[in-house]
XYZ file of C-alpha atoms in Angstrom:
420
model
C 225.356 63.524 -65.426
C 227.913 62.343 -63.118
C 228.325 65.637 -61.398
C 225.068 65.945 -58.131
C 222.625 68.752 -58.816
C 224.342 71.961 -57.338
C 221.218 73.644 -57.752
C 219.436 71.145 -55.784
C 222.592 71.122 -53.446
C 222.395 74.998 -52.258
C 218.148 75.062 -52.138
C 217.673 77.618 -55.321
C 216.414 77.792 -58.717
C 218.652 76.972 -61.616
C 217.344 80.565 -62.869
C 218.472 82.031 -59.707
C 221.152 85.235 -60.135
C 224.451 84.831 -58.808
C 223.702 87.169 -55.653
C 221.356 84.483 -54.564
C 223.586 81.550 -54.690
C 226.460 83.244 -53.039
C 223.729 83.906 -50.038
C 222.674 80.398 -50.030
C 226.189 79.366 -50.334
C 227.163 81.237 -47.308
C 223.836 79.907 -45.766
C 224.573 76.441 -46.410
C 228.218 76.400 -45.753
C 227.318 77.491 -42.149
C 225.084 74.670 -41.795
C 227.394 71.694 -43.352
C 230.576 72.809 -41.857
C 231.646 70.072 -39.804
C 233.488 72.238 -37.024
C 229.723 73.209 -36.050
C 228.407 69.772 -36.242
C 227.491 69.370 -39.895
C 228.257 66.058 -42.533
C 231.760 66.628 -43.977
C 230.363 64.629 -47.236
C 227.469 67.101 -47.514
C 229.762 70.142 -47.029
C 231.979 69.215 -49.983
C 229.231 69.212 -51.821
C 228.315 72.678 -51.173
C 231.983 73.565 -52.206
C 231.848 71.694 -55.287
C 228.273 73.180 -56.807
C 229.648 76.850 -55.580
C 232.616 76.099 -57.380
C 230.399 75.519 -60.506
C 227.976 78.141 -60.115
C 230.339 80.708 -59.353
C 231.746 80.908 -62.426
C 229.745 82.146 -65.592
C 231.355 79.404 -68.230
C 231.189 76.594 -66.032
C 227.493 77.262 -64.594
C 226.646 78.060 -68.787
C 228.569 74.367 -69.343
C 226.613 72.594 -66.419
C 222.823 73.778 -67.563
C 223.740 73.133 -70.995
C 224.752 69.480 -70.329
C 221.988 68.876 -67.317
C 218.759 70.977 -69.232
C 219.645 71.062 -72.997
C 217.632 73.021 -74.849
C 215.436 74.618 -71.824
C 219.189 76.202 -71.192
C 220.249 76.919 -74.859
C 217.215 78.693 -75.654
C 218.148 81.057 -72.178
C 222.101 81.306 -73.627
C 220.928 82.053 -76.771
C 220.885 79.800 -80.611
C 224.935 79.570 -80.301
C 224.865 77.170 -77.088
C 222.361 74.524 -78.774
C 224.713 73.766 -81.386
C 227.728 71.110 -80.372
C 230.656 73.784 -80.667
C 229.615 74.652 -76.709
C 231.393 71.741 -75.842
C 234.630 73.789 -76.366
C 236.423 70.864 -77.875
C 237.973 70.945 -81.308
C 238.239 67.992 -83.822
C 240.631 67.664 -86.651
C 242.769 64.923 -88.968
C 245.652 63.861 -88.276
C 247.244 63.593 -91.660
C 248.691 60.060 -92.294
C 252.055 59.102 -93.425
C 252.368 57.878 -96.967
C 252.509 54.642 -98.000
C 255.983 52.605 -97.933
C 257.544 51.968 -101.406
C 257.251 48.091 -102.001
C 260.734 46.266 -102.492
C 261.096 43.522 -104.627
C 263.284 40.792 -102.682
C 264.760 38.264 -105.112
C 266.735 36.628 -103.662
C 264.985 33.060 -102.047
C 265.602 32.733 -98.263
C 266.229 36.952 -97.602
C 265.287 38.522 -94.125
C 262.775 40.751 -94.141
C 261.395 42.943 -90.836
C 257.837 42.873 -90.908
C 256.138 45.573 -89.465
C 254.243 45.349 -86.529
C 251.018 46.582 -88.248
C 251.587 43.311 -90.298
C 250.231 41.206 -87.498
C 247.169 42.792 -86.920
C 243.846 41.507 -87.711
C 241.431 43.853 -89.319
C 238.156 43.765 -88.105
C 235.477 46.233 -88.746
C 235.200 49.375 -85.920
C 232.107 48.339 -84.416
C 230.452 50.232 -81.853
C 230.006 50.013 -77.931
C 227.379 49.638 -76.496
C 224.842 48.268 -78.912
C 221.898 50.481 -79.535
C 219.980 47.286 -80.965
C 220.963 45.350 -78.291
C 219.468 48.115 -75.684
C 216.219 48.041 -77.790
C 215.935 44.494 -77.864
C 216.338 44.593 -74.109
C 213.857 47.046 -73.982
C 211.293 45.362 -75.921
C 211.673 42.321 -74.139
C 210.787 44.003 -70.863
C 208.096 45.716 -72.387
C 206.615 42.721 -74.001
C 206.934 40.051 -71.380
C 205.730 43.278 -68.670
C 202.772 43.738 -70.710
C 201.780 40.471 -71.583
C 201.650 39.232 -67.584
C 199.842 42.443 -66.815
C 196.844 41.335 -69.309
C 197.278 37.382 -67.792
C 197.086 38.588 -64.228
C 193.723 40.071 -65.109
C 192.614 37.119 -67.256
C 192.841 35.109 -64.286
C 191.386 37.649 -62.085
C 188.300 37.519 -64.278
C 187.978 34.197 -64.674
C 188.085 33.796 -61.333
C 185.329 32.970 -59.090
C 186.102 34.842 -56.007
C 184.257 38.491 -55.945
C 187.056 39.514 -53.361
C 190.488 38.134 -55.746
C 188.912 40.276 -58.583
C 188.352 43.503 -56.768
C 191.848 43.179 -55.569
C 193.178 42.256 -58.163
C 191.969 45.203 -60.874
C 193.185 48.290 -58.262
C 196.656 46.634 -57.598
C 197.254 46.234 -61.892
C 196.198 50.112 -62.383
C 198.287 50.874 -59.501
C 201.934 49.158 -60.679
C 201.251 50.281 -64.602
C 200.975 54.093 -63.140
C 204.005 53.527 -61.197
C 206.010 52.136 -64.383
C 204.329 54.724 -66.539
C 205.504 57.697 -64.291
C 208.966 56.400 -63.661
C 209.472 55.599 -67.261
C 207.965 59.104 -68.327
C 210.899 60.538 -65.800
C 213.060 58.453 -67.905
C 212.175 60.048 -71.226
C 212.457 63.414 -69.698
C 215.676 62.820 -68.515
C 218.731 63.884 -70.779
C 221.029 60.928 -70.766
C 224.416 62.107 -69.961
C 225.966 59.466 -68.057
C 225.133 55.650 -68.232
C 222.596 54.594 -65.979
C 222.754 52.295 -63.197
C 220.487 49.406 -62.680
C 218.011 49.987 -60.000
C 219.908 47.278 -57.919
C 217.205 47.672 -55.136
C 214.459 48.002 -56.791
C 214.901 44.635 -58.474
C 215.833 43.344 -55.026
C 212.704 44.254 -53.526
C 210.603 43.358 -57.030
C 211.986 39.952 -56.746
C 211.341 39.401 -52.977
C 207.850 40.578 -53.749
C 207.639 38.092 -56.828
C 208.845 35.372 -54.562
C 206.185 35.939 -51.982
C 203.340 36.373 -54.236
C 204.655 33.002 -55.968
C 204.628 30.794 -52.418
C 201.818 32.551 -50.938
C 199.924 31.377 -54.147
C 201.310 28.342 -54.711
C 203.952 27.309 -57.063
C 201.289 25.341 -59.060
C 199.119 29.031 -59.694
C 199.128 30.807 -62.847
C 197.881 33.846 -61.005
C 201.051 34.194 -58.920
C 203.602 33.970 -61.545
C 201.814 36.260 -63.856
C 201.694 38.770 -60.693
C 205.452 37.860 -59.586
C 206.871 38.296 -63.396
C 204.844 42.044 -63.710
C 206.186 43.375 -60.609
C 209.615 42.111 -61.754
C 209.618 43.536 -65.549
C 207.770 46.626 -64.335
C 210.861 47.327 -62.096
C 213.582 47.639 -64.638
C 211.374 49.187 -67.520
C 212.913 52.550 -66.947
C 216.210 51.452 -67.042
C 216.157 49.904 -70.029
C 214.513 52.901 -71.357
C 217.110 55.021 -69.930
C 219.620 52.252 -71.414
C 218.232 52.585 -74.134
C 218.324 56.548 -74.887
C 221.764 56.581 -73.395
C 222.936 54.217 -76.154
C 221.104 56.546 -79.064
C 222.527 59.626 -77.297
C 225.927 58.567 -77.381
C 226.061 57.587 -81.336
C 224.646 60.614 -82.330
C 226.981 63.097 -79.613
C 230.582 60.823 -80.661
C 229.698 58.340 -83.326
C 229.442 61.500 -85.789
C 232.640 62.867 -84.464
C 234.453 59.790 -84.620
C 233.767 58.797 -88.166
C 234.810 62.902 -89.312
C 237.694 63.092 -86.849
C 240.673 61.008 -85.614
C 241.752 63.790 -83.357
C 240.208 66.106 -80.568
C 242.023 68.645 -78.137
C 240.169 71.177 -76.523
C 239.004 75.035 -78.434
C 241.721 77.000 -79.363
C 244.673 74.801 -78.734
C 247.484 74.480 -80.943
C 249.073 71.553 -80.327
C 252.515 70.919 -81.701
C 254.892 67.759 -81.642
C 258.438 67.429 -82.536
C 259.086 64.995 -85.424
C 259.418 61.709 -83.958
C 256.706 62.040 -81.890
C 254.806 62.919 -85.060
C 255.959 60.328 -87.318
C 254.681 57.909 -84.604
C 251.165 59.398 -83.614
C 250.590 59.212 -87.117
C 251.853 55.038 -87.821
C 249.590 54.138 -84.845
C 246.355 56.224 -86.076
C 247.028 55.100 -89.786
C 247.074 51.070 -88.948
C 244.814 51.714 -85.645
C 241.148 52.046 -87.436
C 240.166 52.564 -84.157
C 242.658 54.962 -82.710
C 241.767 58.412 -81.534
C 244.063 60.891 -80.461
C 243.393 63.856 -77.562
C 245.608 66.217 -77.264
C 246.125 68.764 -73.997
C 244.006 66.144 -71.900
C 243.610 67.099 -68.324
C 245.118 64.589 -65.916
C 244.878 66.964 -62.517
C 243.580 70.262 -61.321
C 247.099 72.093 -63.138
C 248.354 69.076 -65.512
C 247.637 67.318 -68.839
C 248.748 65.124 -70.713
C 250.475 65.948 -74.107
C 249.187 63.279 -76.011
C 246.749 60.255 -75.467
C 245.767 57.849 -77.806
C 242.691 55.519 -77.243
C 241.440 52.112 -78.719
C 238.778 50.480 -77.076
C 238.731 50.555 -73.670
C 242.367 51.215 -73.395
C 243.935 54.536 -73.210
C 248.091 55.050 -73.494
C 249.337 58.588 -72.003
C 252.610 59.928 -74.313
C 255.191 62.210 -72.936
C 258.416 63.777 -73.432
C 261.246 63.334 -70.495
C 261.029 67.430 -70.332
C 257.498 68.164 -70.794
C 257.395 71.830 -73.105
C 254.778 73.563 -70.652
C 254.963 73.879 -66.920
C 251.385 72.224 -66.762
C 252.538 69.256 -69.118
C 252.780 65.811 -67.982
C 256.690 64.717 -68.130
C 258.880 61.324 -66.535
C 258.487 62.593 -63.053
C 254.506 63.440 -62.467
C 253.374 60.344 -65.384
C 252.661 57.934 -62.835
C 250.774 60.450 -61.156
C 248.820 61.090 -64.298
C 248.391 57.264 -65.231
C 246.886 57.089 -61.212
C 244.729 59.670 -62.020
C 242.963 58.443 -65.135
C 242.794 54.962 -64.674
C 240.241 56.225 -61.036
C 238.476 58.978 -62.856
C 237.133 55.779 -65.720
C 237.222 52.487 -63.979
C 236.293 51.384 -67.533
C 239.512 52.189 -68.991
C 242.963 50.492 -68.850
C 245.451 53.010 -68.372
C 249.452 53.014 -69.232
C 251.818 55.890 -70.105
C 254.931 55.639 -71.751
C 258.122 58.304 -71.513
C 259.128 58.677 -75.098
C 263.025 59.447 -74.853
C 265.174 60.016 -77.540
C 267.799 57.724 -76.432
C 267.080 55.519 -73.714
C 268.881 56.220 -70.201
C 271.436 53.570 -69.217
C 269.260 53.189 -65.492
C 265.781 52.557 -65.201
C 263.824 55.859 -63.753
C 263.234 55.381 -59.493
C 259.569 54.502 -58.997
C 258.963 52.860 -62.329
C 255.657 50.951 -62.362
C 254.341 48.463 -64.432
C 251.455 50.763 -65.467
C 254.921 53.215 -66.706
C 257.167 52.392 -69.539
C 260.246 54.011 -70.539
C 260.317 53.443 -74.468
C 262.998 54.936 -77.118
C 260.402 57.261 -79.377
C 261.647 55.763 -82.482
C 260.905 52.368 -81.670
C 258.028 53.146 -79.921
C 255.397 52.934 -82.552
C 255.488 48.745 -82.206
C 255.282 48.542 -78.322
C 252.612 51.266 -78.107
C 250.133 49.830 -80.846
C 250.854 46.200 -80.162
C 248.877 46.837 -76.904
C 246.382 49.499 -78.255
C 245.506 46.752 -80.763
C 244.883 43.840 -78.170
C 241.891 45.627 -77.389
C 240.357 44.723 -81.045
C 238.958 47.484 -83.646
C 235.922 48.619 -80.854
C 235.006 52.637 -80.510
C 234.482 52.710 -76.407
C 231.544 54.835 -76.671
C 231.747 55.416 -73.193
C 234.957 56.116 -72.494
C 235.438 58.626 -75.340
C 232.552 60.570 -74.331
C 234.075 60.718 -70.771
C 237.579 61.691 -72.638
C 235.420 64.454 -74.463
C 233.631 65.556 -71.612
C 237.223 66.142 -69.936
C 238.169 67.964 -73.092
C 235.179 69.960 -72.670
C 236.006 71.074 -68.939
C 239.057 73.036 -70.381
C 238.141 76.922 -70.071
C 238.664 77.976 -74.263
C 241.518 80.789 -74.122
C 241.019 84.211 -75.794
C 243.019 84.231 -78.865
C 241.909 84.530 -82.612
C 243.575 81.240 -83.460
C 241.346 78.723 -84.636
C 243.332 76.276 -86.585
C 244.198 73.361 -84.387
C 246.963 71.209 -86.085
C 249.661 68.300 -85.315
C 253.097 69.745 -86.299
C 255.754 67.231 -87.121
């Protein structure tokens, strides 16, 4: 996960009652606030996991996402299933096909469509789980196989000394990979993992070392040198590798049932040209998903968002219908928002009028279009489709997991729908 460990953060048990983390809240805010000498860093962070744990649906979100099913089987059989996500799929229903017209006449104008200049490749998926596993059993190959030739030339080796050595400091680096890779497996993989920048760093010094102090011309040294190396990035590629499987099976499923996903019990609604175009871009976008209601800020969200690859284009009306919705004024805003919270993404947003103003809006930016709805199907999937047919993996889940955040209102509707 993303988010720090709040339990962790406050000093008490993630099966401590609320009584207990509002005393070690109080506790620790008195010993982090920086007006008595404490880190201002470290003090937001006892905000932020009292913030979580206060409240009973986001405290039930945050163990279900950090423990799994350790914290599903406490909730109950309801919270292991996916629908505790609290966001909502459904299909977008797509516009019917254009009656072909037979032209004549030699030399006649037609207007192509802009969907007639796309390329369609096949919706492939990002990242590669084979390509994590192949990384992985690389590692794991080339980690084992200079473990075994270390020791081959430690016992071939006439030196009593270089042998005793040599058997104690083998056992010693496989427990180290074998716990750290163990803490790997245990690990739910929620976010993408990092590479263990300085543990390679140090590895690699080490191999370098152990390579001169040997002599470049030694077997023994590289064999050593390459082992350390390997043995330091086994656990991320194991974590890579998880965090690849985890993501096809959480959003690959959804993304081949659903083209659409807005958080539980939402109803959104759109007028008709805003309709007829969400639907032209998801029909010749393969790759197009739209989210509906997505939280920009702590009190807006965006109407509608549609996503190919790694880019992302924020839709709104000049007037947006809710107080919380994202309109002309607060877009850039919005657009500033999104493109921090996923440095992965390329963000735009476009104001869909119904007839263009006669000035440009103050404060345009080029991340900000102003864009007549009805023509706006060709400017907005033009650049949705220079990012190729790809499902972002990554950024979808963090689109979901923003979904996700949205507190599900009490209402007995449960049929979320596009209205045209």
């Amino acid at each position: 996960m993303n988010e720090p460990d709040h339990y962790r953060v406050l000093g008490v048990s993630p099966q401590a009652p609320r009584s207990e983390i509002q005393a070690a809240y109080r506790r620790r805010l008195r010993e982090t606030h920086p007006d008595r000498g404490g880190d201002e860093a470290e003090f937001h962070l006892v905000q932020g996991a009292w913030e979580t744990l206060s409240h009973p649906g986001l405290r039930r979100e945050y163990d279900l996402l950090r423990f799994g099913r350790r914290a599903a089987r406490r909730y109950g059989k309801a919270a292991a299933k996916p629908a505790h996500r609290k966001v909502r799929g459904w299909n977008v229903a797509p516009a019917p096909a254009p009656a072909q017209h037979a032209f004549t006449a030699e030399g006649a104008l037609v207007a192509v469509p802009w969907h007639a200049r796309l390329r369609r490749l096949r919706p492939v998926y990002r990242p590669s789980a084979w390509t994590a596993a192949a990384w992985c059993a690389a590692a794991a190959a080339v980690w084992v196989f200079m473990g075994l030739g270390f020791l081959g030339q430690a016992l071939a080796s006439d030196s009593w000394v270089f042998l005793i050595l040599a058997i104690p400091v083998t056992i010693a680096i496989a427990m180290i990979v074998a716990v750290q890779t163990s803490r790997a497996l245990r690990r739910r993989p929620d976010a993408a993992p990092s590479p263990p920048t300085g543990r390679l760093v140090a590895a690699f010094l080490f191999a370098v070392a152990v390579i001169v102090a040997a002599g470049p011309s030694t077997p023994w040294g590289w064999a050593l040198g390459l082992y350390v190396l390997t043995g330091a990035g086994m656990a991320w590629t194991v974590k890579r590798l998880r965090y690849t499987i985890a993501l096809r099976r959480s959003v690959g499923g959804a993304l081949r049932q659903f083209n659409a996903f807005g958080p539980a019990g939402t109803r959104p609604k759109a007028d008709r040209p805003t309709g007829k175009l969400l639907r032209e871009v998801l029909t010749n976008l393969p790759a197009a998903r739209l989210f509906v209601a997505l939280p920009a800020g702590a009190d807006t969200r965006v109407p509608h968002a549609i996503v190919c690859g790694d880019r992302i284009a924020l839709l709104c009306a000049p007037i947006g219908r809710d107080g919380a919705d994202v309109d002309s004024v607060n877009l850039p805003e919005a657009v500033t928002a999104l493109d921090a919270a996923l440095p992965d993404a390329h963000v735009q947003g476009w104001v869909l009028w119904p007839t263009l103003p006669e000035t440009a809006r103050a404060g345009e930016t080029a991340a900000v279009h102003d864009v007549a709805v009805s023509q706006a199907a060709a400017d907005i999937g033009l650049w949705l489709a220079a990012a190729g047919a790809v499902y972002d993996l990554p950024v979808l889940q963090a689109l979901r997991m923003r979904l996700a955040a949205v507190p599900a209102p009490r209402t007995g509707e449960r049929n979320a729908v596009v209205r045209a």
